[in-house]
Tab-separated table of C-alpha atoms in Angstrom:
chain	number	residue	atom	x	y	z
A	1	MET	CA	124.749	83.448	136.914
A	2	SER	CA	128.439	84.419	137.189
A	3	LYS	CA	129.594	87.742	135.817
A	4	GLU	CA	131.667	86.048	133.123
A	5	LEU	CA	128.771	83.904	131.964
A	6	ALA	CA	126.452	86.917	131.985
A	7	ILE	CA	128.916	88.864	129.830
A	8	VAL	CA	129.077	86.039	127.289
A	9	ALA	CA	125.271	85.653	127.152
A	10	ILE	CA	124.594	89.377	126.772
A	11	THR	CA	127.399	89.753	124.210
A	12	LEU	CA	125.797	87.045	122.098
A	13	THR	CA	122.430	88.766	122.483
A	14	ALA	CA	123.815	92.126	121.361
A	15	ALA	CA	125.684	90.504	118.461
A	16	GLY	CA	122.472	88.795	117.289
A	17	TRP	CA	120.534	92.052	117.277
A	18	TRP	CA	123.311	94.030	115.590
A	19	TRP	CA	123.581	91.323	112.927
A	20	LEU	CA	119.822	91.469	112.301
A	21	PHE	CA	119.989	95.277	112.115
A	22	ALA	CA	122.805	95.143	109.543
A	23	ARG	CA	120.884	92.696	107.366
A	24	MET	CA	117.700	94.748	107.449
A	25	PHE	CA	119.524	98.049	107.020
A	26	ARG	CA	120.967	96.815	103.730
A	27	GLY	CA	117.405	96.353	102.482
A	28	ARG	CA	116.047	99.597	103.918
A	29	SER	CA	114.567	100.623	100.533
A	30	SER	CA	111.764	98.266	101.555
A	31	LEU	CA	109.368	99.748	104.099
A	32	THR	CA	109.120	96.390	105.884
A	33	ALA	CA	112.867	95.867	106.074
A	34	SER	CA	113.418	99.423	107.322
A	35	ALA	CA	110.782	98.896	110.037
A	36	LEU	CA	112.406	95.658	111.215
A	37	ALA	CA	115.792	97.422	111.144
A	38	TRP	CA	114.352	99.967	113.583
A	39	VAL	CA	113.165	97.190	115.915
A	40	ALA	CA	116.575	95.509	115.720
A	41	ALA	CA	118.358	98.813	116.418
A	42	VAL	CA	116.306	99.421	119.584
A	43	PHE	CA	117.112	95.994	121.038
A	44	ALA	CA	120.711	96.087	119.812
A	45	VAL	CA	121.310	99.305	121.780
A	46	TRP	CA	119.370	97.874	124.736
A	47	SER	CA	121.569	94.759	124.757
A	48	THR	CA	124.714	96.856	124.431
A	49	LEU	CA	123.664	98.933	127.438
A	50	ALA	CA	122.933	95.740	129.374
A	51	LEU	CA	126.449	94.555	128.545
A	52	VAL	CA	127.899	97.860	129.760
A	53	ALA	CA	125.883	97.622	132.978
A	54	THR	CA	127.227	94.098	133.541
A	55	VAL	CA	130.850	95.114	133.055
A	56	ILE	CA	130.952	98.345	135.077
A	57	ASP	CA	130.620	98.684	138.838
A	58	ASP	CA	130.141	102.438	139.135
A	59	PRO	CA	126.679	103.006	140.736
A	60	GLN	CA	125.917	106.241	138.879
A	61	LEU	CA	126.744	104.731	135.487
A	62	ARG	CA	124.667	101.666	136.300
A	63	VAL	CA	121.688	103.902	137.161
A	64	ALA	CA	122.170	105.796	133.881
A	65	THR	CA	122.175	102.561	131.871
A	66	LEU	CA	119.097	101.414	133.804
A	67	ARG	CA	117.248	104.583	132.806
A	68	ALA	CA	118.308	104.210	129.167
A	69	ARG	CA	117.181	100.560	129.073
A	70	LEU	CA	113.806	101.471	130.574
A	71	ALA	CA	113.400	104.235	127.979
A	72	LEU	CA	114.264	101.858	125.136
A	73	GLY	CA	111.842	99.313	126.563
A	74	LEU	CA	109.085	101.924	126.171
A	75	VAL	CA	110.217	102.736	122.616
A	76	ALA	CA	110.240	99.084	121.508
A	77	PRO	CA	106.412	98.576	121.403
A	78	PRO	CA	105.831	101.457	118.934
A	79	SER	CA	108.584	100.026	116.716
A	80	TRP	CA	106.790	96.652	116.663
A	81	TRP	CA	103.546	98.505	115.916
A	82	VAL	CA	105.162	100.304	112.964
A	83	LEU	CA	106.405	96.965	111.609
A	84	ALA	CA	102.930	95.424	111.896
A	85	LEU	CA	101.248	98.362	110.133
A	86	ARG	CA	103.762	98.353	107.317
A	87	LEU	CA	103.175	94.648	106.778
A	88	ALA	CA	99.391	95.101	106.802
A	89	ASP	CA	99.545	98.393	104.879
A	90	PRO	CA	95.991	99.533	105.751
A	91	PRO	CA	94.486	102.129	103.388
A	92	TRP	CA	94.185	104.750	106.128
A	93	LEU	CA	97.872	104.587	107.099
A	94	ARG	CA	99.950	107.739	106.668
A	95	ARG	CA	103.322	108.689	108.074
A	96	TRP	CA	101.700	111.058	110.544
A	97	HIS	CA	99.632	108.151	111.883
A	98	LEU	CA	102.861	106.337	112.768
A	99	VAL	CA	104.204	109.470	114.464
A	100	ALA	CA	100.955	109.927	116.395
A	101	PHE	CA	101.084	106.378	117.733
A	102	ALA	CA	104.756	106.663	118.702
A	103	LEU	CA	104.645	110.071	120.426
A	104	PRO	CA	103.065	108.977	123.766
A	105	ALA	CA	105.544	106.130	124.217
A	106	ILE	CA	108.465	108.375	123.280
A	107	GLY	CA	107.188	110.948	125.752
A	108	PHE	CA	107.133	108.372	128.561
A	109	ALA	CA	110.597	107.184	127.524
A	110	LEU	CA	112.075	110.710	127.649
A	111	ALA	CA	110.423	111.338	131.017
A	112	THR	CA	111.867	108.086	132.408
A	113	LEU	CA	115.277	109.086	131.106
A	114	ALA	CA	115.225	112.584	132.630
A	115	ALA	CA	112.899	112.457	135.685
A	116	PRO	CA	114.588	112.257	139.084
A	117	VAL	CA	114.550	109.053	141.088
A	118	GLY	CA	111.641	109.009	143.501
A	119	GLY	CA	109.265	110.632	141.023
A	120	PRO	CA	106.273	109.232	139.116
A	121	PHE	CA	108.418	107.424	136.526
A	122	LEU	CA	111.186	105.782	138.556
A	123	GLU	CA	110.080	105.348	142.148
A	124	ALA	CA	113.215	103.892	143.746
A	125	VAL	CA	116.663	102.569	142.905
A	126	ASP	CA	118.494	100.678	145.681
A	127	HIS	CA	122.030	99.413	145.453
A	128	ALA	CA	122.235	95.802	146.378
A	129	ALA	CA	124.414	92.776	145.848
A	130	ALA	CA	123.568	89.625	143.967
A	131	ASN	CA	125.910	86.642	143.699
A	132	GLY	CA	128.739	88.686	145.142
A	133	ARG	CA	128.573	91.602	142.677
A	134	PRO	CA	126.887	95.016	142.764
A	135	ASP	CA	123.342	95.098	141.495
A	136	LEU	CA	120.361	97.422	141.446
A	137	ALA	CA	116.938	96.912	142.928
A	138	TRP	CA	114.459	99.312	141.310
A	139	ARG	CA	110.749	99.995	141.054
A	140	VAL	CA	108.855	101.902	138.375
A	141	GLY	CA	106.763	104.876	139.402
A	142	PRO	CA	102.963	105.237	139.371
A	143	ALA	CA	102.915	107.160	136.050
A	144	LEU	CA	104.499	104.237	134.236
A	145	TRP	CA	102.264	101.716	136.021
A	146	ALA	CA	99.113	103.675	135.244
A	147	ALA	CA	99.811	104.910	131.726
A	148	GLY	CA	103.211	104.166	130.204
A	149	LEU	CA	103.275	100.395	130.556
A	150	PRO	CA	99.558	99.835	129.692
A	151	TYR	CA	99.989	101.975	126.565
A	152	SER	CA	103.076	100.055	125.515
A	153	TYR	CA	101.441	96.688	126.146
A	154	ALA	CA	98.348	97.801	124.212
A	155	LEU	CA	100.521	98.658	121.205
A	156	LEU	CA	102.229	95.284	121.437
A	157	ALA	CA	98.884	93.482	121.670
A	158	GLY	CA	97.605	95.369	118.632
A	159	ALA	CA	100.765	94.562	116.676
A	160	ALA	CA	100.495	90.885	117.602
A	161	ILE	CA	96.853	90.747	116.459
A	162	VAL	CA	97.717	92.367	113.124
A	163	VAL	CA	100.619	89.964	112.496
A	164	LEU	CA	98.539	86.914	113.499
A	165	ARG	CA	95.764	87.939	111.096
A	166	LEU	CA	98.277	88.399	108.275
A	167	GLY	CA	99.693	84.926	108.911
A	168	GLY	CA	96.206	83.412	108.963
A	169	ARG	CA	95.372	84.850	105.546
A	170	GLY	CA	98.358	83.236	103.877
A	171	GLY	CA	99.096	86.303	101.784
A	172	VAL	CA	101.732	88.719	103.092
A	173	LEU	CA	103.064	86.396	105.810
A	174	ASP	CA	103.175	82.635	106.130
A	175	ARG	CA	102.131	81.102	109.456
A	176	ARG	CA	105.698	80.251	110.474
A	177	THR	CA	106.973	83.806	110.066
A	178	SER	CA	103.871	85.217	111.731
A	179	ALA	CA	104.381	82.951	114.743
A	180	ALA	CA	108.067	83.920	114.945
A	181	LEU	CA	107.227	87.630	114.980
A	182	VAL	CA	104.488	87.266	117.599
A	183	GLY	CA	106.765	85.116	119.755
A	184	SER	CA	109.461	87.756	119.467
A	185	MET	CA	107.006	90.343	120.773
A	186	ALA	CA	105.547	88.186	123.521
A	187	LEU	CA	108.582	86.547	125.183
A	188	PRO	CA	110.514	89.650	126.356
A	189	THR	CA	107.237	91.410	127.141
A	190	VAL	CA	106.106	88.679	129.531
A	191	VAL	CA	109.535	88.489	131.150
A	192	SER	CA	109.768	92.253	131.637
A	193	ALA	CA	106.208	92.404	132.991
A	194	LEU	CA	107.086	89.797	135.617
A	195	THR	CA	110.239	91.732	136.478
A	196	PHE	CA	108.267	94.974	136.875
A	197	ALA	CA	105.880	93.148	139.173
A	198	GLY	CA	108.743	91.834	141.308
A	199	LEU	CA	108.213	88.244	140.168
A	200	ASP	CA	111.584	87.471	138.598
A	201	PRO	CA	111.157	84.018	136.969
A	202	LEU	CA	114.864	83.152	137.344
A	203	PRO	CA	116.328	84.962	140.360
A	204	GLY	CA	119.997	85.704	139.951
A	205	TYR	CA	119.795	85.648	136.165
A	206	ASP	CA	119.292	88.506	133.723
A	207	THR	CA	116.139	86.941	132.345
A	208	THR	CA	115.254	89.930	130.117
A	209	SER	CA	118.617	89.723	128.319
A	210	LEU	CA	118.298	85.961	127.991
A	211	SER	CA	114.822	86.290	126.481
A	212	LEU	CA	116.082	88.907	124.019
A	213	GLY	CA	118.921	86.601	123.030
A	214	VAL	CA	116.404	83.873	122.208
A	215	VAL	CA	114.342	86.388	120.223
A	216	ALA	CA	117.414	87.572	118.245
A	217	LEU	CA	118.217	83.986	117.286
A	218	LEU	CA	114.585	83.276	116.411
A	219	LEU	CA	114.265	86.339	114.180
A	220	ASN	CA	117.558	85.738	112.377
A	221	LEU	CA	116.426	82.215	111.532
A	222	ALA	CA	112.899	83.294	110.585
A	223	VAL	CA	113.955	86.163	108.366
A	224	THR	CA	116.472	83.939	106.575
A	225	ASP	CA	113.635	81.797	105.231
A	226	ALA	CA	110.814	84.344	105.240
A	227	ARG	CA	109.562	85.090	101.727
A	228	PRO	CA	107.979	88.464	102.555
A	229	PHE	CA	111.244	89.974	103.780
A	230	GLY	CA	113.237	88.325	101.015
A	231	ARG	CA	110.885	89.724	98.359
A	232	ARG	CA	110.741	93.169	99.846
A	233	LEU	CA	114.516	93.476	100.041
A	234	VAL	CA	114.491	93.823	96.234
A	235	ALA	CA	112.346	96.940	96.633
A	236	TYR	CA	109.089	95.959	94.967
A	237	GLU	CA	107.694	99.331	96.033
A	238	ALA	CA	110.299	101.021	93.829
A	239	VAL	CA	109.398	98.718	90.945
A	240	PHE	CA	105.711	99.594	91.344
A	241	ASP	CA	106.483	103.322	91.389
A	242	ALA	CA	108.682	102.998	88.286
A	243	ILE	CA	105.897	101.566	86.093
A	244	PRO	CA	105.419	104.235	83.388
A	245	GLU	CA	101.679	103.558	83.012
A	246	PRO	CA	99.071	104.263	85.717
A	247	ALA	CA	98.876	101.337	88.134
A	248	LEU	CA	96.458	100.827	91.032
A	249	VAL	CA	96.114	98.171	93.727
A	250	VAL	CA	92.479	97.898	94.822
A	251	SER	CA	90.950	95.978	97.732
A	252	PRO	CA	87.935	93.692	97.194
A	253	ASP	CA	85.597	96.419	98.464
A	254	GLY	CA	86.917	98.929	95.897
A	255	THR	CA	89.278	100.944	98.116
A	256	ILE	CA	92.471	102.103	96.384
A	257	LEU	CA	95.323	100.644	98.445
A	258	GLU	CA	98.190	101.872	96.269
A	259	ALA	CA	98.618	104.222	93.295
A	260	ASN	CA	101.897	104.780	91.496
A	261	PRO	CA	103.030	108.307	90.485
A	262	ALA	CA	101.827	107.812	86.899
A	263	ALA	CA	98.246	107.383	88.185
A	264	SER	CA	98.224	110.961	89.475
A	265	ARG	CA	98.467	112.198	85.879
A	266	MET	CA	95.276	110.467	84.793
A	267	PRO	CA	92.117	112.535	84.123
A	268	PHE	CA	90.307	111.016	87.104
A	269	ALA	CA	93.073	111.973	89.548
A	270	ALA	CA	92.956	115.773	89.177
A	271	GLY	CA	95.662	116.139	91.808
A	272	ALA	CA	93.598	114.327	94.468
A	273	GLU	CA	94.966	111.794	96.932
A	274	LEU	CA	94.098	108.414	95.437
A	275	ARG	CA	95.399	106.158	98.181
A	276	GLY	CA	92.505	105.328	100.494
A	277	ALA	CA	89.858	106.732	98.142
A	278	SER	CA	86.969	104.754	96.645
A	279	LEU	CA	87.658	103.689	93.062
A	280	LEU	CA	83.933	103.960	92.307
A	281	ALA	CA	83.984	107.609	93.370
A	282	VAL	CA	87.070	108.705	91.436
A	283	ALA	CA	86.821	106.498	88.318
A	284	PRO	CA	83.521	104.608	87.945
A	285	GLN	CA	84.582	103.130	84.578
A	286	LEU	CA	87.605	101.464	86.209
A	287	GLU	CA	85.491	100.045	89.027
A	288	VAL	CA	82.948	98.668	86.535
A	289	ALA	CA	85.803	97.071	84.590
A	290	ARG	CA	87.282	95.595	87.787
A	291	ARG	CA	83.978	94.083	88.920
A	292	GLY	CA	83.196	92.832	85.426
A	293	ALA	CA	86.506	90.995	85.035
A	294	ARG	CA	85.697	87.372	85.782
A	295	ARG	CA	88.971	85.735	84.819
A	296	LYS	CA	92.180	86.045	86.843
A	297	SER	CA	93.620	88.360	84.206
A	298	GLU	CA	91.507	90.306	81.722
A	299	ARG	CA	91.769	93.380	79.490
A	300	ARG	CA	88.845	95.767	79.015
A	301	VAL	CA	88.225	98.830	76.819
A	302	LEU	CA	86.863	101.883	78.630
A	303	ALA	CA	84.146	104.247	77.432
A	304	GLY	CA	82.671	107.631	78.327
A	305	ASP	CA	85.163	110.309	79.345
A	306	MET	CA	87.856	107.605	79.439
A	307	ARG	CA	87.326	106.534	75.845
A	308	GLY	CA	90.577	105.490	74.237
A	309	LEU	CA	91.913	103.925	77.472
A	310	GLU	CA	92.238	100.223	78.190
A	311	VAL	CA	92.665	98.589	81.576
A	312	ALA	CA	94.327	95.267	82.342
A	313	VAL	CA	92.738	93.756	85.472
A	314	SER	CA	94.609	91.071	87.408
A	315	HIS	CA	92.917	89.567	90.460
A	316	LEU	CA	95.000	88.447	93.442
A	317	HIS	CA	93.796	85.409	95.386
A	318	GLY	CA	94.848	84.202	98.807
A	319	ALA	CA	94.117	81.076	100.785
A	320	GLY	CA	91.035	79.193	99.676
A	321	ASP	CA	91.058	81.094	96.369
A	322	ARG	CA	89.639	84.108	98.227
A	323	LEU	CA	89.953	87.450	96.429
A	324	VAL	CA	92.385	89.648	98.374
A	325	GLY	CA	92.822	92.463	95.852
A	326	SER	CA	93.140	93.520	92.229
A	327	VAL	CA	95.905	95.170	90.239
A	328	LEU	CA	94.756	97.603	87.528
A	329	LEU	CA	97.173	98.724	84.818
A	330	VAL	CA	95.753	101.493	82.597
A	331	HIS	CA	96.972	101.703	78.994
A	332	ASP	CA	96.461	104.989	77.147
A	333	ARG	CA	95.647	103.965	73.572
A	334	ARG	CA	94.508	107.401	72.406
A	335	GLU	CA	97.732	108.219	70.565
A	336	ASP	CA	97.829	104.739	69.024
A	337	ARG	CA	94.251	105.074	67.832
A	338	ALA	CA	94.925	108.546	66.461
A	339	ARG	CA	97.839	107.130	64.491
A	340	GLU	CA	95.672	104.264	63.280
A	341	ALA	CA	92.949	106.705	62.221
A	342	GLU	CA	95.521	108.849	60.417
A	343	LEU	CA	96.919	105.789	58.657
A	344	GLN	CA	93.428	104.662	57.671
A	345	ALA	CA	92.597	108.163	56.431
A	346	SER	CA	95.777	108.220	54.355
A	347	THR	CA	94.620	105.093	52.515
A	348	ARG	CA	91.445	107.004	51.523
A	349	ARG	CA	93.189	110.208	50.409
A	350	ASP	CA	94.534	111.099	46.974
A	351	PRO	CA	98.256	111.775	47.476
A	352	LEU	CA	98.506	114.463	44.746
A	353	THR	CA	95.484	116.660	45.451
A	354	GLY	CA	94.760	115.802	49.094
A	355	VAL	CA	91.059	115.138	48.440
A	356	THR	CA	89.351	111.806	49.053
A	357	ASN	CA	90.169	108.950	46.691
A	358	ARG	CA	87.629	106.582	45.136
A	359	ARG	CA	87.671	104.187	48.069
A	360	GLY	CA	86.981	106.973	50.562
A	361	PHE	CA	84.270	108.442	48.327
A	362	GLU	CA	82.449	105.116	48.100
A	363	ALA	CA	82.598	104.701	51.897
A	364	ALA	CA	81.253	108.249	52.435
A	365	LEU	CA	78.493	107.658	49.873
A	366	ALA	CA	77.499	104.394	51.562
A	367	THR	CA	77.252	106.221	54.901
A	368	ALA	CA	75.173	109.025	53.367
A	369	LEU	CA	72.775	106.529	51.795
A	370	ALA	CA	72.390	104.650	55.060
A	371	GLN	CA	71.579	107.859	56.949
A	372	ARG	CA	69.540	109.746	54.330
A	373	GLY	CA	66.046	108.925	55.612
A	374	GLU	CA	63.605	110.925	53.439
A	375	ARG	CA	66.317	113.198	52.038
A	376	ALA	CA	67.934	112.949	48.609
A	377	VAL	CA	71.633	112.256	48.104
A	378	GLY	CA	73.304	113.689	44.971
A	379	VAL	CA	76.417	112.632	43.042
A	380	ALA	CA	78.228	114.710	40.403
A	381	PHE	CA	80.710	112.843	38.209
A	382	ILE	CA	83.255	115.233	36.638
A	383	ASP	CA	85.592	114.623	33.735
A	384	LEU	CA	87.992	117.361	32.580
A	385	ASP	CA	87.863	118.510	28.946
A	386	GLY	CA	91.165	119.406	27.297
A	387	PHE	CA	93.342	117.957	30.055
A	388	LYS	CA	95.214	115.593	27.707
A	389	ALA	CA	96.232	118.541	25.550
A	390	VAL	CA	97.741	120.301	28.590
A	391	ASN	CA	99.773	117.226	29.450
A	392	ASP	CA	100.949	116.738	25.887
A	393	THR	CA	101.799	120.399	25.307
A	394	HIS	CA	103.175	121.589	28.643
A	395	GLY	CA	104.237	118.350	30.328
A	396	HIS	CA	103.166	116.350	33.382
A	397	ALA	CA	104.235	119.018	35.876
A	398	ALA	CA	101.720	121.392	34.349
A	399	GLY	CA	99.122	118.615	34.312
A	400	ASP	CA	99.691	118.008	38.063
A	401	ASP	CA	99.266	121.738	38.743
A	402	VAL	CA	95.942	121.635	36.888
A	403	LEU	CA	94.692	118.675	38.939
A	404	VAL	CA	95.678	120.331	42.221
A	405	GLU	CA	93.933	123.582	41.224
A	406	VAL	CA	90.788	121.720	40.126
A	407	ALA	CA	90.623	119.990	43.514
A	408	ARG	CA	91.083	123.326	45.291
A	409	ARG	CA	88.275	124.980	43.310
A	410	LEU	CA	85.934	122.046	43.914
A	411	ARG	CA	86.595	122.209	47.659
A	412	HIS	CA	86.081	125.970	47.643
A	413	GLY	CA	82.666	125.654	46.019
A	414	ALA	CA	81.507	122.674	48.125
A	415	ARG	CA	79.143	123.006	51.086
A	416	GLU	CA	79.985	121.855	54.582
A	417	GLY	CA	79.418	118.100	54.609
A	418	ASP	CA	80.007	117.676	50.855
A	419	VAL	CA	82.805	115.313	49.793
A	420	VAL	CA	85.224	116.047	46.950
A	421	ALA	CA	87.069	113.079	45.457
A	422	ARG	CA	89.491	112.272	42.690
A	423	PHE	CA	88.826	108.893	41.113
A	424	GLY	CA	92.047	108.860	39.107
A	425	GLY	CA	93.480	110.561	36.020
A	426	ASP	CA	91.301	113.584	35.279
A	427	GLU	CA	88.103	112.173	36.813
A	428	PHE	CA	86.616	113.801	39.925
A	429	ALA	CA	83.378	113.280	41.872
A	430	LEU	CA	81.293	115.354	44.248
A	431	LEU	CA	78.981	113.940	46.938
A	432	LEU	CA	76.123	116.196	48.056
A	433	PRO	CA	74.087	114.781	50.991
A	434	ASP	CA	70.617	116.240	51.611
A	435	VAL	CA	70.226	118.008	48.268
A	436	THR	CA	67.238	119.034	46.112
A	437	PRO	CA	67.195	118.528	42.306
A	438	ALA	CA	67.488	122.293	41.777
A	439	ALA	CA	70.441	122.553	44.152
A	440	LEU	CA	72.131	119.597	42.453
A	441	ALA	CA	71.757	121.252	39.028
A	442	ALA	CA	73.055	124.550	40.436
A	443	ALA	CA	76.077	122.762	41.861
A	444	ALA	CA	76.863	121.332	38.422
A	445	GLU	CA	76.691	124.802	36.888
A	446	ARG	CA	79.024	126.199	39.566
A	447	VAL	CA	81.515	123.394	38.903
A	448	ALA	CA	81.500	124.006	35.143
A	449	GLU	CA	81.863	127.739	35.645
A	450	ALA	CA	84.684	127.446	38.174
A	451	LEU	CA	86.665	125.039	36.005
A	452	SER	CA	86.289	127.174	32.872
A	453	LEU	CA	88.423	129.960	34.351
A	454	PRO	CA	92.130	130.105	33.364
A	455	ILE	CA	94.623	128.078	35.440
A	456	ASP	CA	98.319	128.869	36.035
A	457	ALA	CA	100.174	125.607	35.443
A	458	ASP	CA	103.963	125.364	35.634
A	459	GLY	CA	104.370	128.954	34.509
A	460	GLN	CA	101.789	128.651	31.746
A	461	ARG	CA	98.201	129.904	31.683
A	462	VAL	CA	95.873	127.192	30.362
A	463	ARG	CA	92.165	126.663	29.975
A	464	ILE	CA	90.168	123.486	30.408
A	465	GLY	CA	86.508	122.604	30.655
A	466	ALA	CA	84.461	119.979	32.470
A	467	SER	CA	81.702	117.497	31.628
A	468	VAL	CA	79.437	116.867	34.628
A	469	GLY	CA	77.019	113.968	35.012
A	470	LEU	CA	74.423	114.055	37.808
A	471	ALA	CA	72.566	111.310	39.680
A	472	SER	CA	70.590	111.242	42.898
A	473	ALA	CA	69.024	108.782	45.288
A	474	PRO	CA	66.375	107.568	45.360
A	475	ARG	CA	65.597	108.618	41.769
A	476	ASP	CA	68.539	106.791	40.167
A	477	GLY	CA	68.897	104.000	42.698
A	478	GLY	CA	69.773	103.448	46.328
A	479	THR	CA	73.230	101.859	46.099
A	480	VAL	CA	76.748	103.202	45.659
A	481	GLU	CA	77.233	101.311	42.388
A	482	ALA	CA	73.936	102.521	40.891
A	483	LEU	CA	74.582	106.211	41.595
A	484	ILE	CA	78.184	106.163	40.343
A	485	ALA	CA	77.154	104.275	37.186
A	486	ALA	CA	74.243	106.660	36.467
A	487	SER	CA	76.332	109.809	36.972
A	488	ASP	CA	79.199	108.361	34.918
A	489	ALA	CA	76.843	107.506	32.058
A	490	ARG	CA	75.335	110.989	32.032
A	491	MET	CA	78.764	112.573	32.142
A	492	TYR	CA	79.828	110.467	29.153
A	493	ARG	CA	76.725	111.415	27.164
A	494	GLN	CA	77.365	115.088	27.905
A	495	LYS	CA	80.989	114.750	26.839
A	496	VAL	CA	80.040	113.022	23.553
A	497	ALA	CA	77.366	115.621	22.814
A	498	ARG	CA	79.765	118.481	23.463
A	499	ALA	CA	82.421	116.873	21.266
A	500	ALA	CA	79.881	116.395	18.447
A	501	ALA	CA	78.825	120.013	18.810
A	502	ARG	CA	82.420	121.214	18.498
A	503	THR	CA	82.977	118.967	15.446
A	504	GLY	CA	79.843	120.283	13.777
A	505	ALA	CA	80.865	123.835	14.471
A	506	VAL	CA	84.281	123.252	12.896
A	507	ALA	CA	82.741	121.559	9.843
A	508	GLY	CA	80.288	124.419	9.398
């Protein structure tokens, strides 16, 4: 190959790698794109150095570029390995794992760059001539043969296996892209291995540069059509992290592959590292919900210490409808349910006095009757005496003050578990679960006594009384309607009798 033709070929190779680096660098917010940008940068610099070595004739500079190219050749396999791991994204992967894998190769590369010629890394460099121009004949040292090159080739083999498996699953990579990546690893590796062994496949040609030029073209074409790189350039990792609700990606065996920042604030996280942990160990309710979800997308309500949370489970399927993972999105419904409970409670509360209204009283009475067992349940129906006169004489503001004070006194005299209610107007009721007949009668006396005391109403001191009708289950019936009707009837009879007594007293 003439010098001019070699310059053109290597220039095209360098341009292809720099173009690929620029494209991937623009999408570096994606872990995959940033990894491929690193691979492209290594070979772009390598190709640029090869171009420099082709143009210059100075022996010392040519030896320096040779060392740099050998060092970059040792750095390239870890960069392919990083790309493969980021595509596979295994649950055990951490940044320090990537550093640990890269350190030996980087160490060999630095040693090759700095060690003197004739040592264990670069055994010999002889100046020669090929096709009428200066060239170098060189041999790697025993340290590279024994450790550096086998380590690098092992990393490349591992990366190729990972990428082939990803392409076979039909999930992260399609087969075409997988084949392009493996071919890009294999072609320059085979060529360089033959060169190291002294078996140059095309004597007189820079076969390593030619193979890298083919790889640059192959990758630029593959990445143009490759869906994984196209998707990841829009930074789906950033989208996942920005989800305001806890989100988890779980493998079929229950290992947490990904957890967004919101997941760390969940009760089950407790500041622990979720990525790589077992979902069954950290949140059994979520794992039960995941395994119980039969449809592709399903929503489930959680119980136990995660009561009030809901989880949306979406299963991900690969080739052959095989389950490859699940996405769990946790919705915290506790505040919503608290608001719903508050709204429901407000519909059962009297707005003026704050005690239960008739609807809430009937619901509480129904619950008490259902749970009473052998115990008695008492009801006191209360109607105020003289309330109409307060309204007529002092106005409605004074009447409202009376009603509020009556409710306060009834609550003050009630036991824990008793329910005070206002039915409307000047009618009140008292529910007494688990009560004896004597205690029920005593409660009625306390009510009458408490309500007979003077009340300050809108700046006026007024007096009222109360007629109280009592009923209890099971003596007067076992339903809400029967107890309210019986207590109401007895209250009315007491009110009529007291009115007749007052009329008789006035007549006498």
